[in-house]
CSV table of N, CA and C and ligand atoms in Angstrom, one decimal:
chain,number,residue,atom,x,y,z
A,1,MET,N,6.2,10.1,-7.8
A,1,MET,CA,6.3,9.3,-7.1
A,1,MET,C,7.7,9.1,-7.0
A,2,THR,N,8.7,9.2,-5.8
A,2,THR,CA,10.0,8.3,-6.0
A,2,THR,C,10.3,7.4,-4.8
A,3,VAL,N,11.1,6.4,-5.4
A,3,VAL,CA,11.2,5.3,-4.6
A,3,VAL,C,12.2,5.5,-3.5
A,4,LEU,N,12.2,5.2,-2.3
A,4,LEU,CA,13.1,5.5,-1.5
A,4,LEU,C,13.8,4.1,-1.1
A,5,PHE,N,13.1,3.0,-1.0
A,5,PHE,CA,13.3,1.7,-0.4
A,5,PHE,C,12.5,0.9,-1.2
A,6,ASP,N,13.1,0.1,-2.0
A,6,ASP,CA,12.3,-0.9,-2.7
A,6,ASP,C,12.2,-2.2,-1.9
A,7,ALA,N,11.3,-2.9,-2.4
A,7,ALA,CA,10.7,-4.3,-1.7
A,7,ALA,C,11.9,-5.1,-1.3
A,8,ASP,N,12.9,-5.5,-1.8
A,8,ASP,CA,14.3,-6.1,-1.5
A,8,ASP,C,14.8,-5.4,-0.6
A,9,GLU,N,15.3,-4.2,-0.4
A,9,GLU,CA,15.8,-3.3,0.5
A,9,GLU,C,15.3,-3.8,1.8
A,10,ILE,N,13.9,-3.2,1.8
A,10,ILE,CA,13.1,-3.4,2.9
A,10,ILE,C,13.4,-4.8,3.8
A,11,GLN,N,13.1,-5.8,2.6
A,11,GLN,CA,13.3,-7.3,3.6
A,11,GLN,C,14.4,-7.5,3.9
A,12,ARG,N,15.6,-6.8,3.2
A,12,ARG,CA,16.9,-7.1,3.9
A,12,ARG,C,17.3,-6.6,5.1
A,13,ARG,N,16.8,-5.3,5.5
A,13,ARG,CA,16.7,-4.4,6.5
A,13,ARG,C,16.4,-5.3,7.6
A,14,ILE,N,14.9,-5.6,7.0
A,14,ILE,CA,14.3,-6.5,8.5
A,14,ILE,C,14.8,-7.6,8.9
A,15,ALA,N,15.4,-8.5,7.9
A,15,ALA,CA,16.0,-9.5,8.4
A,15,ALA,C,16.9,-9.2,9.3
A,16,GLU,N,17.9,-8.1,9.2
A,16,GLU,CA,18.6,-7.7,10.0
A,16,GLU,C,18.3,-7.0,11.4
A,17,LEU,N,17.1,-6.4,11.5
A,17,LEU,CA,16.5,-6.4,12.6
A,17,LEU,C,16.1,-7.4,13.5
A,18,ALA,N,15.5,-8.4,13.0
A,18,ALA,CA,14.9,-9.5,13.6
A,18,ALA,C,16.4,-10.5,14.3
A,19,VAL,N,17.2,-10.3,13.7
A,19,VAL,CA,18.3,-11.0,14.2
A,19,VAL,C,18.8,-10.1,15.4
A,20,GLN,N,18.9,-8.8,15.2
A,20,GLN,CA,19.0,-7.8,16.2
A,20,GLN,C,18.1,-7.8,17.4
A,21,ILE,N,17.0,-8.1,17.1
A,21,ILE,CA,15.9,-8.0,18.2
A,21,ILE,C,16.0,-9.5,19.0
A,22,GLU,N,16.3,-10.6,18.2
A,22,GLU,CA,16.3,-11.6,18.9
A,22,GLU,C,17.5,-11.7,19.7
A,23,ALA,N,18.8,-11.6,19.5
A,23,ALA,CA,20.0,-11.6,20.3
A,23,ALA,C,19.8,-10.8,21.3
A,24,ASP,N,18.8,-9.8,21.5
A,24,ASP,CA,18.6,-8.9,22.7
A,24,ASP,C,17.8,-9.4,23.8
A,25,TYR,N,17.1,-10.8,23.4
A,25,TYR,CA,16.4,-11.4,24.5
A,25,TYR,C,16.9,-12.8,24.7
A,26,PRO,N,16.7,-13.2,25.8
A,26,PRO,CA,17.2,-14.7,26.5
A,26,PRO,C,16.6,-15.9,25.4
A,27,PRO,N,17.1,-16.6,25.0
A,27,PRO,CA,16.4,-17.5,24.1
A,27,PRO,C,15.1,-18.3,24.1
A,28,ASP,N,15.0,-18.5,25.4
A,28,ASP,CA,13.8,-19.4,26.2
A,28,ASP,C,12.7,-18.5,26.5
A,29,GLU,N,12.9,-16.9,26.2
A,29,GLU,CA,11.6,-16.0,26.8
A,29,GLU,C,11.0,-15.8,25.6
A,30,GLU,N,9.5,-15.2,26.0
A,30,GLU,CA,8.6,-15.1,24.9
A,30,GLU,C,8.7,-13.7,24.7
A,31,VAL,N,8.6,-13.2,23.1
A,31,VAL,CA,8.5,-11.7,23.1
A,31,VAL,C,7.2,-11.6,22.2
A,32,HIS,N,6.5,-10.3,23.1
A,32,HIS,CA,5.4,-9.8,22.4
A,32,HIS,C,5.4,-8.8,21.6
A,33,LEU,N,5.1,-8.8,20.3
A,33,LEU,CA,5.1,-7.8,19.7
A,33,LEU,C,3.5,-7.0,19.6
A,34,VAL,N,3.5,-5.7,19.9
A,34,VAL,CA,2.2,-5.0,19.7
A,34,VAL,C,2.3,-4.1,18.4
A,35,GLY,N,1.7,-4.3,17.4
A,35,GLY,CA,1.7,-3.8,16.2
A,35,GLY,C,0.5,-2.3,16.2
A,36,VAL,N,1.2,-1.4,15.8
A,36,VAL,CA,0.4,-0.1,15.6
A,36,VAL,C,-0.1,0.1,14.6
A,37,LEU,N,-1.7,-0.1,14.5
A,37,LEU,CA,-2.5,0.1,13.2
A,37,LEU,C,-2.8,1.4,12.9
A,38,LYS,N,-3.0,1.9,11.6
A,38,LYS,CA,-2.9,1.2,10.6
A,38,LYS,C,-1.7,0.7,10.0
A,39,GLY,N,-0.6,2.2,10.4
A,39,GLY,CA,0.5,2.0,9.3
A,39,GLY,C,1.3,0.9,9.4
A,40,GLY,N,1.6,0.4,10.8
A,40,GLY,CA,2.5,-0.6,11.0
A,40,GLY,C,2.2,-2.1,10.6
A,41,PHE,N,1.3,-2.3,10.1
A,41,PHE,CA,0.6,-3.5,9.9
A,41,PHE,C,1.6,-4.5,8.6
A,42,VAL,N,2.0,-3.7,7.8
A,42,VAL,CA,3.0,-4.2,6.8
A,42,VAL,C,4.3,-4.9,7.4
A,43,PHE,N,4.8,-3.9,8.3
A,43,PHE,CA,6.1,-4.1,8.7
A,43,PHE,C,6.0,-5.2,9.8
A,44,MET,N,4.9,-5.2,10.7
A,44,MET,CA,4.4,-6.3,11.6
A,44,MET,C,4.6,-7.5,11.1
A,45,ALA,N,3.8,-7.7,10.1
A,45,ALA,CA,3.7,-9.1,9.1
A,45,ALA,C,5.0,-9.5,8.8
A,46,ASP,N,5.9,-8.6,8.2
A,46,ASP,CA,7.1,-9.1,7.8
A,46,ASP,C,8.3,-9.4,8.9
A,47,LEU,N,8.0,-8.4,9.8
A,47,LEU,CA,9.0,-8.4,11.1
A,47,LEU,C,8.6,-10.1,11.8
A,48,VAL,N,7.4,-10.3,12.1
A,48,VAL,CA,7.0,-11.6,12.8
A,48,VAL,C,7.7,-12.8,11.9
A,49,ARG,N,7.3,-12.6,10.7
A,49,ARG,CA,7.8,-13.8,10.0
A,49,ARG,C,9.3,-14.0,9.9
A,50,ALA,N,10.0,-13.0,10.0
A,50,ALA,CA,11.6,-13.0,9.9
A,50,ALA,C,12.1,-13.5,11.4
A,51,MET,N,10.9,-13.6,12.4
A,51,MET,CA,11.5,-14.1,13.8
A,51,MET,C,11.2,-15.2,14.2
A,52,SER,N,11.6,-16.0,15.2
A,52,SER,CA,11.5,-17.3,15.6
A,52,SER,C,10.1,-17.5,16.3
A,53,ALA,N,10.1,-18.7,16.8
A,53,ALA,CA,8.5,-19.2,17.0
A,53,ALA,C,8.3,-18.8,18.1
A,54,ARG,N,9.2,-18.2,19.1
A,54,ARG,CA,8.6,-17.9,20.7
A,54,ARG,C,8.3,-16.4,20.2
A,55,VAL,N,7.7,-16.2,19.6
A,55,VAL,CA,7.0,-14.6,19.2
A,55,VAL,C,5.5,-14.6,19.4
A,56,THR,N,4.6,-13.8,20.0
A,56,THR,CA,3.3,-13.7,20.0
A,56,THR,C,3.0,-12.2,19.4
A,57,LEU,N,1.8,-11.9,19.4
A,57,LEU,CA,1.4,-10.5,18.6
A,57,LEU,C,0.4,-10.4,19.1
A,58,ASP,N,-0.4,-8.9,19.0
A,58,ASP,CA,-1.4,-8.2,19.2
A,58,ASP,C,-1.4,-6.9,18.2
A,59,PHE,N,-2.5,-6.1,18.4
A,59,PHE,CA,-2.4,-5.1,18.0
A,59,PHE,C,-3.2,-3.8,18.6
A,60,ILE,N,-2.7,-2.7,18.6
A,60,ILE,CA,-3.4,-1.6,18.9
A,60,ILE,C,-3.8,-0.6,18.0
A,61,ALA,N,-4.6,0.5,18.0
A,61,ALA,CA,-4.7,1.2,17.1
A,61,ALA,C,-5.0,2.9,17.5
A,62,VAL,N,-4.4,3.8,16.9
A,62,VAL,CA,-4.1,5.0,17.5
A,62,VAL,C,-4.6,5.9,16.2
A,63,SER,N,-5.1,7.2,16.4
A,63,SER,CA,-5.2,7.9,15.3
A,63,SER,C,-4.6,9.2,15.7
A,64,SER,N,-4.1,9.9,14.6
A,64,SER,CA,-3.1,11.0,14.9
A,64,SER,C,-3.4,11.8,13.8
A,65,TYR,N,-3.1,11.4,12.6
A,65,TYR,CA,-3.1,12.4,11.3
A,65,TYR,C,-4.7,12.2,10.9
A,66,GLN,N,-5.1,13.4,10.5
A,66,GLN,CA,-6.3,13.5,9.7
A,66,GLN,C,-6.5,13.8,8.1
A,67,GLN,N,-6.2,13.2,7.5
A,67,GLN,CA,-6.5,13.1,5.8
A,67,GLN,C,-5.4,14.4,5.6
A,68,SER,N,-4.3,14.4,6.1
A,68,SER,CA,-3.4,15.2,5.7
A,68,SER,C,-2.1,15.2,6.3
A,69,THR,N,-0.9,15.7,5.6
A,69,THR,CA,0.3,15.6,5.8
A,69,THR,C,0.8,15.9,7.1
A,70,LYS,N,-0.1,16.9,7.8
A,70,LYS,CA,0.3,17.4,9.0
A,70,LYS,C,-0.5,16.8,10.4
A,71,SER,N,0.5,16.5,11.3
A,71,SER,CA,-0.1,15.9,12.6
A,71,SER,C,-1.2,17.3,13.6
A,72,SER,N,-2.1,16.8,14.2
A,72,SER,CA,-2.8,17.4,14.7
A,72,SER,C,-2.1,17.5,15.8
A,73,GLY,N,-1.5,16.5,16.3
A,73,GLY,CA,-0.6,16.7,17.6
A,73,GLY,C,-1.2,15.8,18.9
A,74,GLU,N,-2.6,15.4,18.4
A,74,GLU,CA,-3.4,14.9,19.3
A,74,GLU,C,-3.3,13.3,18.9
A,75,VAL,N,-3.2,12.5,20.2
A,75,VAL,CA,-3.2,11.1,19.5
A,75,VAL,C,-4.6,10.7,20.5
A,76,ARG,N,-5.3,9.5,19.6
A,76,ARG,CA,-6.5,9.0,20.3
A,76,ARG,C,-6.4,7.4,20.3
A,77,LEU,N,-6.6,6.6,21.4
A,77,LEU,CA,-6.5,5.7,21.4
A,77,LEU,C,-7.8,4.8,20.7
A,78,VAL,N,-7.8,4.4,19.7
A,78,VAL,CA,-9.2,3.6,19.0
A,78,VAL,C,-9.3,2.1,19.0
A,79,LYS,N,-8.5,1.4,19.6
A,79,LYS,CA,-8.3,-0.1,19.8
A,79,LYS,C,-7.2,-0.3,20.7
A,80,ASP,N,-7.7,-0.7,22.1
A,80,ASP,CA,-6.6,-1.2,22.7
A,80,ASP,C,-6.3,-2.6,22.3
A,81,VAL,N,-4.8,-3.4,23.0
A,81,VAL,CA,-4.8,-4.6,23.0
A,81,VAL,C,-5.8,-5.5,23.2
A,82,ASP,N,-5.8,-6.7,23.1
A,82,ASP,CA,-6.7,-7.9,23.7
A,82,ASP,C,-6.2,-8.7,25.2
A,83,THR,N,-4.7,-8.4,25.2
A,83,THR,CA,-4.0,-9.4,26.2
A,83,THR,C,-3.2,-8.7,27.1
A,84,ARG,N,-3.0,-9.2,28.2
A,84,ARG,CA,-2.6,-8.6,29.1
A,84,ARG,C,-1.1,-8.7,29.0
A,85,LEU,N,-0.4,-7.3,29.3
A,85,LEU,CA,1.0,-7.1,29.1
A,85,LEU,C,1.8,-7.3,30.4
A,86,GLU,N,1.5,-7.5,31.4
A,86,GLU,CA,2.1,-7.7,32.9
A,86,GLU,C,3.2,-8.8,32.5
A,87,GLY,N,4.1,-8.5,33.2
A,87,GLY,CA,5.4,-9.4,32.8
A,87,GLY,C,5.9,-9.7,31.8
A,88,ARG,N,5.3,-9.3,30.7
A,88,ARG,CA,6.0,-9.7,29.3
A,88,ARG,C,7.0,-9.0,28.8
A,89,HIS,N,7.8,-9.4,27.7
A,89,HIS,CA,8.6,-8.7,27.3
A,89,HIS,C,7.8,-8.2,25.7
A,90,VAL,N,7.5,-6.7,25.9
A,90,VAL,CA,6.7,-6.2,24.8
A,90,VAL,C,7.6,-5.1,24.0
A,91,ILE,N,7.3,-5.6,22.3
A,91,ILE,CA,8.1,-4.4,21.6
A,91,ILE,C,6.7,-3.9,21.1
A,92,ILE,N,6.8,-2.3,20.7
A,92,ILE,CA,5.9,-1.8,20.1
A,92,ILE,C,6.3,-1.9,18.8
A,93,VAL,N,5.7,-2.1,17.6
A,93,VAL,CA,5.9,-2.3,16.1
A,93,VAL,C,5.2,-0.8,15.3
A,94,GLU,N,6.0,0.0,15.0
A,94,GLU,CA,5.3,1.1,14.2
A,94,GLU,C,6.0,1.4,13.0
A,95,ASP,N,5.1,2.0,11.9
A,95,ASP,CA,5.7,2.5,10.9
A,95,ASP,C,6.7,3.4,10.5
A,96,ILE,N,6.7,4.5,11.5
A,96,ILE,CA,7.5,5.8,11.5
A,96,ILE,C,7.2,6.4,12.7
A,97,VAL,N,8.2,7.1,13.2
A,97,VAL,CA,8.4,7.8,14.3
A,97,VAL,C,8.5,9.4,13.6
A,98,ASP,N,8.0,10.3,13.6
A,98,ASP,CA,8.0,11.6,13.2
A,98,ASP,C,8.1,12.6,14.2
A,99,THR,N,7.0,13.1,14.6
A,99,THR,CA,7.3,14.3,16.1
A,99,THR,C,7.7,13.5,17.0
A,100,GLY,N,7.1,12.2,17.3
A,100,GLY,CA,7.8,11.1,18.2
A,100,GLY,C,6.2,11.4,19.4
A,101,LEU,N,5.2,12.2,19.2
A,101,LEU,CA,3.9,12.4,19.7
A,101,LEU,C,3.5,11.1,20.0
A,102,THR,N,2.8,10.0,19.1
A,102,THR,CA,2.4,8.9,19.2
A,102,THR,C,3.0,8.2,19.7
A,103,LEU,N,4.5,7.9,19.4
A,103,LEU,CA,5.1,6.6,20.5
A,103,LEU,C,5.3,7.0,21.9
A,104,THR,N,5.4,8.5,22.3
A,104,THR,CA,5.4,8.6,23.5
A,104,THR,C,3.9,8.2,24.2
A,105,TYR,N,2.8,8.6,23.5
A,105,TYR,CA,1.8,8.1,24.4
A,105,TYR,C,1.4,6.9,24.5
A,106,LEU,N,1.8,6.2,23.2
A,106,LEU,CA,1.7,4.7,23.7
A,106,LEU,C,2.6,3.9,24.5
A,107,GLN,N,4.0,4.6,24.4
A,107,GLN,CA,5.1,4.1,25.5
A,107,GLN,C,4.2,4.5,26.7
A,108,ASP,N,3.8,5.6,26.9
A,108,ASP,CA,3.2,5.7,28.5
A,108,ASP,C,2.1,4.7,29.1
A,109,ILE,N,1.3,4.7,28.0
A,109,ILE,CA,0.0,3.8,28.2
A,109,ILE,C,0.3,2.2,28.6
A,110,LEU,N,1.3,1.8,27.4
A,110,LEU,CA,1.7,0.4,27.6
A,110,LEU,C,2.7,0.0,29.0
A,111,ARG,N,3.3,1.2,29.3
A,111,ARG,CA,4.7,1.2,30.5
A,111,ARG,C,3.1,0.9,31.6
A,112,ALA,N,2.5,1.5,31.8
A,112,ALA,CA,1.5,1.8,32.9
A,112,ALA,C,0.9,0.3,33.3
A,113,ARG,N,1.1,-0.7,32.2
A,113,ARG,CA,1.0,-2.3,32.3
A,113,ARG,C,1.6,-3.0,33.1
A,114,ALA,N,2.9,-2.3,33.3
A,114,ALA,CA,3.8,-3.2,34.2
A,114,ALA,C,4.5,-4.4,33.0
A,115,PRO,N,4.8,-4.0,31.9
A,115,PRO,CA,5.6,-5.3,31.3
A,115,PRO,C,6.7,-5.4,31.9
A,116,ARG,N,7.4,-6.4,31.7
A,116,ARG,CA,8.7,-6.7,32.2
A,116,ARG,C,9.8,-5.7,31.5
A,117,THR,N,9.7,-6.0,30.0
A,117,THR,CA,10.4,-5.0,29.3
A,117,THR,C,9.4,-4.2,28.1
A,118,LEU,N,10.1,-3.1,27.9
A,118,LEU,CA,9.2,-2.3,27.0
A,118,LEU,C,10.2,-1.6,26.1
A,119,ARG,N,10.3,-2.0,24.8
A,119,ARG,CA,11.0,-1.5,23.7
A,119,ARG,C,10.3,-1.1,22.9
A,120,THR,N,10.8,-0.5,21.7
A,120,THR,CA,10.2,0.0,20.5
A,120,THR,C,10.9,-0.2,19.0
A,121,ALA,N,10.1,-0.8,18.1
A,121,ALA,CA,10.8,-1.0,16.9
A,121,ALA,C,10.2,-0.2,15.8
A,122,CYS,N,10.8,1.0,15.0
A,122,CYS,CA,10.1,1.6,14.0
A,122,CYS,C,10.9,1.3,12.4
A,123,LEU,N,10.2,0.9,11.6
A,123,LEU,CA,10.7,0.9,10.3
A,123,LEU,C,11.4,2.1,10.1
A,124,LEU,N,10.9,3.4,10.2
A,124,LEU,CA,11.2,4.8,9.7
A,124,LEU,C,11.3,5.6,10.5
A,125,SER,N,12.3,6.4,10.6
A,125,SER,CA,12.5,7.6,11.6
A,125,SER,C,12.7,9.0,10.8
A,126,LYS,N,12.2,9.9,11.4
A,126,LYS,CA,12.4,11.1,10.7
A,126,LYS,C,12.9,12.3,12.0
A,127,PRO,N,14.3,11.9,12.4
A,127,PRO,CA,14.5,12.9,13.6
A,127,PRO,C,14.5,14.4,13.5
A,128,SER,N,14.7,14.9,12.2
A,128,SER,CA,14.5,16.5,11.9
A,128,SER,C,13.4,16.9,12.4
A,129,ARG,N,12.2,15.9,12.4
A,129,ARG,CA,10.7,16.5,13.1
A,129,ARG,C,10.4,15.9,14.4
A,130,ARG,N,11.6,16.0,15.3
A,130,ARG,CA,11.0,15.5,16.6
A,130,ARG,C,10.6,16.4,17.1
A,131,LEU,N,9.6,16.3,18.3
A,131,LEU,CA,9.1,17.3,19.1
A,131,LEU,C,9.3,16.7,20.5
A,132,VAL,N,9.2,15.7,20.7
A,132,VAL,CA,9.2,15.4,22.0
A,132,VAL,C,10.6,14.1,21.9
A,133,ASN,N,11.2,14.0,22.7
A,133,ASN,CA,12.6,13.1,22.9
A,133,ASN,C,12.1,11.7,23.1
A,134,VAL,N,11.8,10.6,22.3
A,134,VAL,CA,11.2,9.1,22.5
A,134,VAL,C,12.3,8.6,22.3
A,135,LYS,N,12.4,7.4,23.1
A,135,LYS,CA,13.4,6.3,22.7
A,135,LYS,C,13.1,5.1,21.7
A,136,VAL,N,13.4,5.0,20.7
A,136,VAL,CA,13.1,3.9,19.7
A,136,VAL,C,14.4,3.0,19.7
A,137,ASP,N,14.2,2.0,20.0
A,137,ASP,CA,15.1,1.0,20.5
A,137,ASP,C,15.9,0.4,19.0
A,138,TYR,N,15.0,0.2,17.9
A,138,TYR,CA,15.2,-0.4,16.6
A,138,TYR,C,14.7,0.3,15.5
A,139,ILE,N,15.4,0.8,14.8
A,139,ILE,CA,15.1,1.6,13.5
A,139,ILE,C,15.8,0.9,12.5
A,140,GLY,N,14.7,1.1,11.3
A,140,GLY,CA,15.0,0.4,9.7
A,140,GLY,C,15.7,1.2,9.1
A,141,PHE,N,15.1,2.6,9.0
A,141,PHE,CA,15.6,3.6,8.0
A,141,PHE,C,15.6,4.9,8.6
A,142,THR,N,16.7,5.8,9.0
A,142,THR,CA,16.6,7.1,9.1
A,142,THR,C,16.5,8.2,7.5
A,143,ILE,N,15.4,8.7,7.7
A,143,ILE,CA,15.0,9.4,6.4
A,143,ILE,C,15.2,10.9,7.1
A,144,GLU,N,15.0,11.8,5.6
A,144,GLU,CA,14.7,13.0,5.6
A,144,GLU,C,13.6,13.8,6.0
A,145,ASP,N,13.5,15.1,6.1
A,145,ASP,CA,12.1,15.4,6.5
A,145,ASP,C,11.2,15.7,5.2
A,146,GLN,N,10.5,14.4,4.6
A,146,GLN,CA,9.8,14.1,3.4
A,146,GLN,C,8.6,13.2,3.6
A,147,PHE,N,7.6,13.4,3.1
A,147,PHE,CA,6.3,12.4,3.3
A,147,PHE,C,6.4,11.4,2.7
A,148,VAL,N,6.3,10.3,3.5
A,148,VAL,CA,6.5,9.4,2.7
A,148,VAL,C,5.2,8.4,2.5
A,149,ILE,N,5.3,7.5,1.8
A,149,ILE,CA,3.9,6.5,1.4
A,149,ILE,C,4.3,5.3,1.3
A,150,GLY,N,3.3,4.1,1.0
A,150,GLY,CA,3.5,2.8,0.6
A,150,GLY,C,4.4,2.0,2.0
A,151,TYR,N,4.1,0.9,1.7
A,151,TYR,CA,4.4,-0.5,2.8
A,151,TYR,C,3.6,-0.1,4.2
A,152,GLY,N,2.5,0.1,4.1
A,152,GLY,CA,1.8,0.6,5.2
A,152,GLY,C,1.2,1.7,5.4
A,153,LEU,N,2.3,2.8,4.8
A,153,LEU,CA,2.3,4.1,5.3
A,153,LEU,C,1.3,4.7,4.2
A,154,ASP,N,0.5,5.9,4.7
A,154,ASP,CA,-0.7,6.2,3.7
A,154,ASP,C,-0.4,7.7,3.5
A,155,PHE,N,-1.4,8.0,2.5
A,155,PHE,CA,-1.7,9.4,2.4
A,155,PHE,C,-3.1,9.5,2.2
A,156,ALA,N,-4.1,10.0,2.8
A,156,ALA,CA,-5.4,10.1,3.3
A,156,ALA,C,-6.2,8.8,3.2
A,157,GLU,N,-5.4,7.3,3.8
A,157,GLU,CA,-5.7,6.5,3.5
A,157,GLU,C,-5.4,5.4,2.1
A,158,LYS,N,-4.4,6.4,1.2
A,158,LYS,CA,-4.4,5.6,0.4
A,158,LYS,C,-2.7,5.0,0.1
A,159,TYR,N,-2.6,4.0,-0.4
A,159,TYR,CA,-0.8,3.7,-1.0
A,159,TYR,C,-0.2,3.0,0.0
A,160,ARG,N,-1.5,2.4,1.0
A,160,ARG,CA,-1.1,1.6,2.0
A,160,ARG,C,-0.5,0.3,1.4
A,161,ASN,N,-0.5,0.0,0.4
A,161,ASN,CA,-0.6,-1.5,-0.5
A,161,ASN,C,0.8,-1.4,-1.2
A,162,LEU,N,1.1,-0.2,-1.4
A,162,LEU,CA,2.8,-0.2,-2.6
A,162,LEU,C,3.8,-1.2,-1.7
A,163,PRO,N,4.2,-2.0,-2.5
A,163,PRO,CA,5.1,-3.1,-1.8
A,163,PRO,C,6.8,-2.4,-1.3
A,164,HIS,N,7.0,-0.8,-1.7
A,164,HIS,CA,8.0,-0.2,-1.6
A,164,HIS,C,7.5,1.3,-1.0
A,165,ILE,N,8.6,1.9,-0.3
A,165,ILE,CA,8.3,3.1,0.1
A,165,ILE,C,8.8,4.3,-0.8
A,166,ALA,N,7.9,5.2,-1.0
A,166,ALA,CA,8.2,6.2,-1.9
A,166,ALA,C,7.9,7.9,-1.2
A,167,VAL,N,8.3,8.7,-1.7
A,167,VAL,CA,8.3,10.2,-1.6
A,167,VAL,C,6.9,10.5,-2.2
A,168,LEU,N,6.1,11.0,-1.6
A,168,LEU,CA,5.0,12.0,-2.3
A,168,LEU,C,5.1,13.0,-2.9
A,169,ASP,N,5.5,13.4,-3.9
A,169,ASP,CA,5.8,14.8,-4.5
A,169,ASP,C,4.9,15.8,-3.8
A,170,GLU,N,3.7,15.4,-4.1
A,170,GLU,CA,2.7,16.8,-4.3
A,170,GLU,C,2.5,17.0,-2.8
A,171,ALA,N,3.1,16.6,-1.5
A,171,ALA,CA,2.6,17.2,-0.5
A,171,ALA,C,3.3,18.2,0.1
B,1,LIG,P1,4.1,11.1,15.3
B,1,LIG,O1,3.3,11.1,16.4
B,1,LIG,O2,4.3,12.4,14.8
B,1,LIG,O3,5.3,10.4,15.6
B,1,LIG,O4,3.7,10.2,14.0
B,1,LIG,C1,3.5,9.0,13.8
B,1,LIG,C2,2.7,8.9,12.9
B,1,LIG,O5,2.5,9.8,12.0
B,1,LIG,C3,3.1,7.6,12.2
B,1,LIG,O6,2.3,6.5,13.0
B,1,LIG,C4,2.6,7.8,10.8
B,1,LIG,O7,0.8,7.0,10.9
B,1,LIG,C5,2.1,9.2,10.5
B,1,LIG,N1,3.0,9.5,9.7
B,1,LIG,C6,4.2,10.3,10.0
B,1,LIG,N2,4.9,10.8,8.8
B,1,LIG,C7,4.5,10.0,7.8
B,1,LIG,C8,4.7,10.1,6.5
B,1,LIG,O8,5.6,10.4,6.2
B,1,LIG,N3,3.9,9.4,6.0
B,1,LIG,C9,2.7,8.5,6.4
B,1,LIG,N4,2.6,8.8,7.6
B,1,LIG,C10,3.4,9.7,8.3
B,2,LIG,MG1,1.6,5.0,12.5
């Protein structure tokens, strides 16, 4: 297992992202973050704590990868948000954008709820793997085509609890 980003590097980058995100919205307007379970939960937890009090949050769960490092290309909604998104500044918070299929699906269903604005924040991006052209407004780190684990990201549901992001060599 090779460490790509250690815990300190991740925190520093998230602090920068939080500053960037906050600067993009009027200071008196609420921002509603929608975290994508399960992979996005650690990033979400650190990102909201780096942001100001005008943040609210919710979670949505989708399933795309089935016990392997290859996507089936199929996205399924497992848990919807509990709150209305109409008229709100919504930011999707996701661990990684790979083919882009998951985010395209999420952006489509959330856009249909008529948010005032809809943006996307991803901790990681693998642009060389993109199958669909999806807009990601905030990206933490751009990486090569390698399977990564830790900091929320799993391989067969394991390694989500690692404090760093590492490359899974055997994949
Ligand atoms: P996409 O739909 O192909 O963009 O895949 C997005 C989802 O696949 C992410 O939310 C992750 O759950 C998963 N995924 C993609 N690449 C990796 C990886 O390198 N490690 C762990 N999960 C990944
Ligand atoms: Mg995910």
